[in-house]
Amino acid sequence: MKRLDHHADWPSLTSAIPADPGIERTIAEILAQMTVEEKLGQMIQPDLVELTPEDVREYKIGSALNGAGRWPGGDRRATPAAWAETIGGFWAAAEEAYRDRPFRIPFMWAGDAVHGHNNVHGATVFPHNIGLGAARDPELMFRIGTATATEVAATGMDWTFAPTVSVPRDRRWGRTYEGYSEDPEIVHAYARELVRGLQGSAEDLRGDLHVLACAKHWLGDGGTRDGGDRGTAWCSEDVLRNVHAAGFLSAVEAGAQTVMAAYNGWVGSGHTEERVHGSAYLLTTVLKEKLGFDGIVVGDWDAHQHVPGCDEGDADNVIRAGLDVLMISSREKWTAVHRTALAAIRSGAIPMDRVDDAVRRVLRVKMRAGLWDKPRPQDRTLAGRTDVLGRPEHRALAREAVRKSLVLLKNDGATLPIAPAARVLVTGSAADTVQKQTGGYTVTWQGDDTDLTDYPGGSTVAMAVAGVVGADRCVVDPYLERHDPADFDVVIAAIGEDPYAEMMGSLQSWRDIDYARLKPGYARDRDTLRRLRAAGATVVTVLFSGRPLYVTPELNASDAFVAAWLPGPDATGLTDVLFAGPDNAIAHDFQGRLSVTWPRGRRHLTVNRVPEHIPGYEPPDGEVLPEGEHTPLFAYGYGLTMRDGGPDLGVLPLDETPEVPIPERVDGVVDIWPGGTGYVLTAGAPDKKPLPLPLKTAYLLAEPTEDAGGGEAMSLTFLGEQVFVFARSADGGRRDLRAHVRDDGRLRIAVRVLEAPAGPFHLTCHDDHPQQPTVDIAARLAALPAGEWAELEVPLAELAAAGIEFGHVDVPLMFHTEAAARLDLGAVRLVTGPAGA
């Protein structure tokens, strides 16, 4: 791939879609006739389930999106025709809204087609970006973009929020798999080609076989300290420009018409911390003025509310900073933002020049997309055609992408390829489940509630293996509970991370990336591999993951080891490479090479390749150079082939970092709440800022009350919405409670149940959801005497057995539920010693 140029300053870019004087004249004519309300309507983008055609008519809304897990009528099996008809209803409402005006402004629809049209039933799903980065094939990206565009067009949509051009530099970040590489060279090359594939030429974009692209997330989201999702990137502007902006530079040059702002903040030399959504410097001075980007800058989901001076119903500061279109989740929020912004525009608090800049950009992009000339979404060339989604040639392309993305890390004794006549035992947690292959952002946001019925034509590892060797020679036993590995020629151990997206996949700063220490199920995989090694089995391990992980023990227990990333719902691309052809010769060799650095140690979280185009590169604070004790186990660019082979790896050195010893003694009783031990009773909900109790919200009512002895208590009414109630360390400090587990510690909770939970009611001892598990205590609460104060004791050993980590506890008590319930919470204590102590 071409070596990147170093930019000492922000370059002025030339877009492949140049300004059109005719379009600009038409924009000026329309803009001069628009009312303030009509202009503001173009700047608001609600979600499918929070918008009606009547809203479009009343508020002159200019665009909408369907977030992950949002479908017409709530039907996850909605057909392309249903999608196009639904979108067409909003399109028609916009036409009606301007029926009596001397101009019209067409409606525009956007979706998250980030690895294929991944939210739509029957669509082709491609590997996630981290796998595609390993393919090192920009031309493949162009073909994937073109295929994705046709499938998006078949559902009547105009715009996809892709490509993601982040450069992840910390493995703890839950969005690592959304980036093509830790190094900007691959990201730069890929961004250009995917944009070209999605949008085509300027002429193509005006037709209805291509869609608008969106480079995201501007800027620095892959460089946040400790990998914090929505955290802050602490780096020089040179690093921001030459590492994190690389994909945006090529995307804008390729003609990307939209750019999505990032949740994160940035602190650089000479710049105090600003959230990107509120940064006039990054949005206006750099992106619009220096780079010359003349398209739409769209906000991320409710990101305005995280900017100082803004809240759920006030986005004035982000509009002033340069955001053109606000993506807002709920009707309550977008109507409030509309109301607040309208008043600010009328008062002059938001300058009309800023509003006109935003609307001019929206009109420009809509015109470049040919929306004035296109018919209703349901009447377009591909609209509603079921034969477009999942076309055979698209599925073949996805299968090719899987083959090219696989990285062979180990192949001792030429274990691979496997003979097609072999007797195969398929084991491991990913042996026969599709979720670990697909990851997040697949059908639903987290991708953790899907199965093969969501993926017509999909296949698990076990199914794909059986398709090669025959069902009679393929046996599935995920944890070696029923079969002797000695009865088989080879064992394929499929292991991997559970699906996640965004903050749900981010790891706390204290955590490491040792696969077996992340979840109990992963530890069980390691145990399975060790048992196979002890039995003398020939083992081929396939790892599905959204990030490189410390898996040296798994490597040592394997004869061959493949990093398969998140390949998607069809495992046949994997077996294409694992198995020889009918003549026992190599059918498809491994082509993938690491686009990320593979860690030697558990805490090698930020060891990255040094960007070759940056002279005298100085890593930001927290990033580690790949040298000395941080030398990678496998360097960026590593990848074996079966034809060329390579030296047998044998037994690799393990990370011998000693565990922190468990304290020798513990306190007999620790008052968690109420008390003076530094814990604050707090409540939070998804996308809501945690707030101390008492409070009144749409998800929880919490009011002070008294316990049986007149002591402090809290009345909690859970309103059937997802909510977390927890005791959090006031100073953020963490406590090592492993000795309490060892010494028979229990959580003793004084509680009066007034209305038992109507569903699961989870208890845990961490603020690390969903990476760590919970224990459902709904039945125990229901068994307590109704309306009477009682004590509920939960052994810490029970929680530890479920997989909860007690070495770094800042939240010793958390309730998590979506069920309605009403209870009073009294004293919460951590006690050790004999029962009743």
Coordinates of N, CA and C in Angstrom, one line a residue, residues 699-824:
Y699 N -37.8 6.4 34.5 CA -37.5 5.0 34.7 C -37.4 4.6 36.1
L700 N -37.4 5.6 37.0 CA -37.3 5.3 38.5 C -37.8 6.5 39.3
L701 N -38.5 6.1 40.4 CA -38.9 7.1 41.4 C -38.1 6.7 42.7
A702 N -37.3 7.6 43.2 CA -36.6 7.3 44.4 C -36.8 8.4 45.5
E703 N -37.4 8.0 46.6 CA -37.7 9.0 47.6 C -37.2 8.5 49.0
P704 N -36.7 9.4 49.8 CA -36.3 9.0 51.2 C -37.4 8.4 52.0
T705 N -37.1 7.4 52.8 CA -38.0 6.9 53.7 C -37.3 6.4 54.9
E706 N -37.9 5.6 55.8 CA -37.2 5.1 57.0 C -37.4 3.6 57.1
D707 N -36.4 2.9 57.7 CA -36.5 1.5 57.9 C -37.2 1.2 59.2
A708 N -37.3 -0.1 59.6 CA -38.1 -0.5 60.7 C -37.6 0.2 62.0
G709 N -36.4 0.6 62.1 CA -35.9 1.2 63.3 C -35.8 2.7 63.2
G710 N -36.3 3.3 62.2 CA -36.3 4.7 62.0 C -35.0 5.2 61.3
G711 N -34.2 4.3 60.8 CA -33.0 4.7 60.1 C -33.2 5.1 58.7
E712 N -32.2 5.6 58.1 CA -32.3 6.0 56.7 C -32.6 4.9 55.7
A713 N -33.5 5.1 54.8 CA -33.8 4.1 53.8 C -34.2 4.9 52.5
M714 N -34.4 4.1 51.4 CA -34.8 4.7 50.2 C -35.9 3.9 49.5
S715 N -37.0 4.6 49.2 CA -38.1 4.0 48.5 C -37.9 4.0 47.0
L716 N -37.9 2.8 46.4 CA -37.5 2.7 45.0 C -38.7 2.1 44.2
T717 N -39.2 2.9 43.2 CA -40.3 2.4 42.3 C -39.7 2.3 41.0
F718 N -39.5 1.0 40.5 CA -39.0 0.7 39.2 C -40.2 0.7 38.2
L719 N -40.0 1.5 37.1 CA -41.2 1.8 36.2 C -41.2 1.0 35.0
G720 N -40.5 -0.1 34.9 CA -40.5 -1.0 33.8 C -39.6 -0.6 32.6
E721 N -38.7 0.3 32.9 CA -37.7 0.7 31.9 C -36.3 0.2 32.4
Q722 N -35.4 0.0 31.5 CA -34.1 -0.4 31.9 C -33.4 0.6 32.8
V723 N -33.0 0.1 34.0 CA -32.4 1.1 35.0 C -31.4 0.3 35.8
F724 N -30.4 1.1 36.3 CA -29.3 0.6 37.2 C -29.4 1.4 38.4
V725 N -29.5 0.8 39.6 CA -29.4 1.4 40.9 C -28.2 0.9 41.6
F726 N -27.2 1.7 42.0 CA -26.0 1.2 42.5 C -25.4 2.1 43.5
A727 N -24.5 1.5 44.4 CA -23.7 2.3 45.3 C -22.3 2.4 44.8
R728 N -22.0 3.6 44.4 CA -20.7 3.9 43.7 C -19.7 4.6 44.6
S729 N -18.5 4.2 44.5 CA -17.4 4.9 45.2 C -17.4 6.4 44.8
A730 N -17.5 7.3 45.8 CA -17.6 8.7 45.5 C -16.3 9.2 44.9
D731 N -15.2 8.7 45.2 CA -13.9 9.2 44.6 C -13.4 8.3 43.4
G732 N -14.2 7.3 43.0 CA -13.8 6.4 41.9 C -12.8 5.3 42.3
G733 N -12.5 5.3 43.6 CA -11.5 4.3 44.1 C -12.1 2.9 44.0
R734 N -11.2 1.9 43.9 CA -11.6 0.5 43.8 C -11.1 -0.3 45.0
R735 N -11.8 -1.2 45.4 CA -11.5 -2.0 46.6 C -11.3 -3.5 46.2
D736 N -10.3 -4.1 46.7 CA -10.0 -5.5 46.5 C -10.8 -6.3 47.5
L737 N -11.9 -7.0 47.0 CA -12.8 -7.8 47.9 C -12.5 -9.3 47.8
R738 N -11.4 -9.7 47.2 CA -11.2 -11.1 47.1 C -11.1 -11.9 48.4
A739 N -10.6 -11.2 49.4 CA -10.5 -11.8 50.7 C -11.9 -12.0 51.3
H740 N -12.8 -11.1 51.0 CA -14.1 -11.3 51.5 C -14.8 -12.5 50.9
V741 N -14.5 -12.7 49.6 CA -15.0 -13.9 49.0 C -14.4 -15.2 49.6
R742 N -13.1 -15.2 49.9 CA -12.4 -16.3 50.5 C -13.0 -16.6 51.9
D743 N -13.3 -15.5 52.6 CA -13.7 -15.6 54.0 C -15.2 -15.6 54.2
D744 N -15.9 -16.2 53.3 CA -17.4 -16.4 53.4 C -18.1 -15.1 53.5
G745 N -17.7 -14.1 52.8 CA -18.4 -12.8 52.8 C -19.8 -12.9 52.2
R746 N -20.7 -12.0 52.7 CA -22.0 -11.9 52.1 C -22.5 -10.5 52.0
L747 N -23.3 -10.2 51.0 CA -24.0 -9.0 50.9 C -25.3 -9.1 51.7
R748 N -25.4 -8.3 52.8 CA -26.6 -8.3 53.6 C -27.4 -7.1 53.3
I749 N -28.6 -7.3 52.7 CA -29.4 -6.2 52.2 C -30.7 -6.1 53.0
A750 N -31.0 -5.0 53.7 CA -32.3 -4.8 54.4 C -33.2 -4.3 53.3
V751 N -34.4 -5.0 53.2 CA -35.3 -4.6 52.1 C -36.7 -4.9 52.5
R752 N -37.7 -4.1 52.1 CA -39.1 -4.3 52.2 C -39.7 -4.3 50.8
V753 N -40.2 -5.5 50.5 CA -40.8 -5.7 49.1 C -42.2 -5.3 49.2
L754 N -42.6 -4.3 48.4 CA -44.0 -3.8 48.4 C -44.7 -4.4 47.1
E755 N -44.0 -4.5 46.0 CA -44.4 -5.1 44.8 C -43.3 -5.9 44.2
A756 N -43.4 -7.2 44.2 CA -42.3 -8.0 43.8 C -42.0 -7.8 42.3
P757 N -40.7 -7.9 41.9 CA -40.4 -7.7 40.5 C -41.2 -8.5 39.5
A758 N -41.7 -7.9 38.4 CA -42.5 -8.5 37.4 C -41.7 -9.3 36.4
G759 N -40.3 -9.3 36.6 CA -39.4 -10.0 35.7 C -38.1 -10.1 36.3
P760 N -37.0 -10.4 35.6 CA -35.7 -10.6 36.2 C -35.3 -9.3 36.9
F761 N -34.6 -9.5 38.0 CA -34.1 -8.4 38.8 C -32.7 -8.8 39.2
H762 N -31.7 -8.2 38.6 CA -30.3 -8.6 38.7 C -29.5 -7.9 39.8
L763 N -28.7 -8.7 40.4 CA -27.8 -8.2 41.4 C -26.3 -8.4 41.0
T764 N -25.5 -7.5 41.2 CA -24.1 -7.7 40.9 C -23.2 -6.7 41.7
C765 N -21.9 -6.9 41.6 CA -21.0 -6.1 42.4 C -19.9 -5.4 41.5
H766 N -20.4 -4.8 40.4 CA -19.4 -4.1 39.5 C -20.2 -3.0 38.7
D767 N -19.4 -2.2 38.1 CA -19.9 -1.2 37.1 C -19.3 -1.5 35.8
D768 N -19.5 -2.7 35.3 CA -18.8 -3.2 34.1 C -19.8 -4.0 33.3
H769 N -21.0 -3.5 33.2 CA -22.1 -4.2 32.4 C -21.8 -3.9 30.9
P770 N -22.0 -5.0 30.0 CA -22.4 -6.3 30.3 C -21.2 -7.3 30.3
Q771 N -19.9 -6.7 30.5 CA -18.8 -7.6 30.4 C -18.7 -8.5 31.6
Q772 N -19.3 -8.2 32.7 CA -19.4 -9.1 33.8 C -20.8 -9.5 34.1
P773 N -21.0 -10.6 34.6 CA -22.4 -11.2 34.8 C -23.1 -10.6 36.0
T774 N -24.4 -11.1 36.1 CA -25.2 -10.7 37.2 C -25.9 -12.0 37.7
V775 N -26.6 -11.9 38.8 CA -27.3 -13.0 39.4 C -28.8 -12.5 39.6
D776 N -29.7 -13.2 39.1 CA -31.1 -12.8 39.2 C -31.7 -13.2 40.6
I777 N -32.1 -12.2 41.3 CA -32.6 -12.4 42.7 C -34.1 -12.1 42.7
A778 N -34.8 -12.1 41.6 CA -36.2 -11.8 41.6 C -37.0 -12.8 42.5
A779 N -36.7 -14.1 42.3 CA -37.4 -15.1 43.1 C -37.2 -14.9 44.6
R780 N -35.9 -14.6 44.9 CA -35.6 -14.4 46.4 C -36.4 -13.2 46.9
L781 N -36.5 -12.1 46.2 CA -37.3 -11.0 46.6 C -38.7 -11.3 46.8
A782 N -39.3 -12.1 45.8 CA -40.7 -12.4 45.9 C -41.0 -13.4 47.0
A783 N -40.0 -14.1 47.5 CA -40.2 -15.0 48.6 C -40.2 -14.4 50.0
L784 N -39.7 -13.1 50.0 CA -39.7 -12.4 51.3 C -41.1 -12.0 51.7
P785 N -41.4 -11.8 53.0 CA -42.7 -11.4 53.5 C -43.1 -10.1 52.9
A786 N -44.2 -10.1 52.2 CA -44.7 -8.8 51.5 C -45.0 -7.7 52.5
G787 N -44.4 -6.6 52.2 CA -44.7 -5.4 53.0 C -44.0 -5.3 54.3
E788 N -43.1 -6.3 54.6 CA -42.3 -6.3 55.9 C -40.8 -6.2 55.6
W789 N -40.2 -5.5 56.6 CA -38.7 -5.4 56.5 C -38.1 -6.8 56.7
A790 N -37.1 -7.1 55.9 CA -36.4 -8.4 56.0 C -35.0 -8.2 55.6
E791 N -34.2 -9.2 55.8 CA -32.8 -9.2 55.4 C -32.5 -10.3 54.4
L792 N -32.0 -9.9 53.2 CA -31.6 -10.8 52.2 C -30.1 -10.9 52.2
E793 N -29.6 -12.1 52.3 CA -28.1 -12.3 52.3 C -27.8 -13.1 51.0
V794 N -26.8 -12.6 50.3 CA -26.3 -13.2 49.1 C -24.8 -13.5 49.2
P795 N -24.4 -14.7 49.2 CA -22.9 -15.0 49.4 C -22.1 -14.5 48.2
L796 N -21.0 -13.9 48.6 CA -20.1 -13.4 47.5 C -19.5 -14.5 46.7
A797 N -19.4 -15.7 47.3 CA -18.9 -16.9 46.6 C -19.9 -17.2 45.4
E798 N -21.2 -17.0 45.6 CA -22.2 -17.3 44.6 C -21.9 -16.3 43.4
L799 N -21.7 -15.1 43.7 CA -21.5 -14.1 42.7 C -20.1 -14.3 42.0
A800 N -19.1 -14.7 42.7 CA -17.8 -15.0 42.1 C -17.9 -16.3 41.2
A801 N -18.7 -17.3 41.6 CA -18.9 -18.4 40.8 C -19.6 -18.1 39.5
A802 N -20.4 -17.1 39.5 CA -21.1 -16.6 38.3 C -20.1 -15.9 37.3
G803 N -18.9 -15.5 37.9 CA -17.9 -14.9 37.0 C -17.6 -13.4 37.4
I804 N -18.2 -12.9 38.5 CA -17.9 -11.6 38.9 C -16.5 -11.4 39.4
E805 N -15.8 -10.4 39.0 CA -14.4 -10.2 39.4 C -14.4 -9.3 40.6
F806 N -13.7 -9.7 41.7 CA -13.8 -9.0 43.0 C -12.5 -8.3 43.3
G807 N -11.6 -8.2 42.4 CA -10.3 -7.6 42.7 C -10.3 -6.1 42.5
H808 N -11.3 -5.5 41.8 CA -11.3 -4.1 41.5 C -12.7 -3.6 41.6
V809 N -13.3 -3.4 42.8 CA -14.7 -3.1 43.0 C -14.9 -1.7 43.4
D810 N -15.5 -0.9 42.5 CA -15.9 0.4 42.9 C -17.4 0.5 43.1
V811 N -18.1 -0.5 42.7 CA -19.6 -0.6 42.9 C -19.9 -1.9 43.6
P812 N -19.9 -1.9 45.0 CA -20.2 -3.2 45.7 C -21.6 -3.7 45.6
L813 N -22.5 -2.8 45.2 CA -23.9 -3.2 45.0 C -24.5 -2.6 43.8
M814 N -25.1 -3.4 43.0 CA -25.9 -2.9 41.8 C -27.1 -3.7 41.6
F815 N -28.2 -3.1 41.4 CA -29.5 -3.7 40.9 C -29.6 -3.3 39.4
H816 N -30.0 -4.2 38.6 CA -30.2 -3.9 37.2 C -31.5 -4.6 36.8
T817 N -32.5 -3.9 36.2 CA -33.7 -4.5 35.9 C -34.4 -3.7 34.8
E818 N -35.3 -4.4 34.0 CA -36.3 -3.7 33.2 C -37.7 -4.0 33.6
A819 N -37.8 -4.6 34.8 CA -39.1 -5.0 35.3 C -39.7 -3.9 36.2
A820 N -41.0 -3.9 36.3 CA -41.6 -3.0 37.3 C -41.5 -3.7 38.6
A821 N -41.3 -2.9 39.6 CA -41.2 -3.4 41.0 C -41.2 -2.2 42.0
R822 N -41.5 -2.5 43.2 CA -41.5 -1.4 44.2 C -41.0 -2.0 45.5
L823 N -39.9 -1.4 46.0 CA -39.4 -1.9 47.3 C -38.7 -0.7 48.0
D824 N -38.5 -0.9 49.3 CA -37.7 0.0 50.1 C -36.4 -0.6 50.4

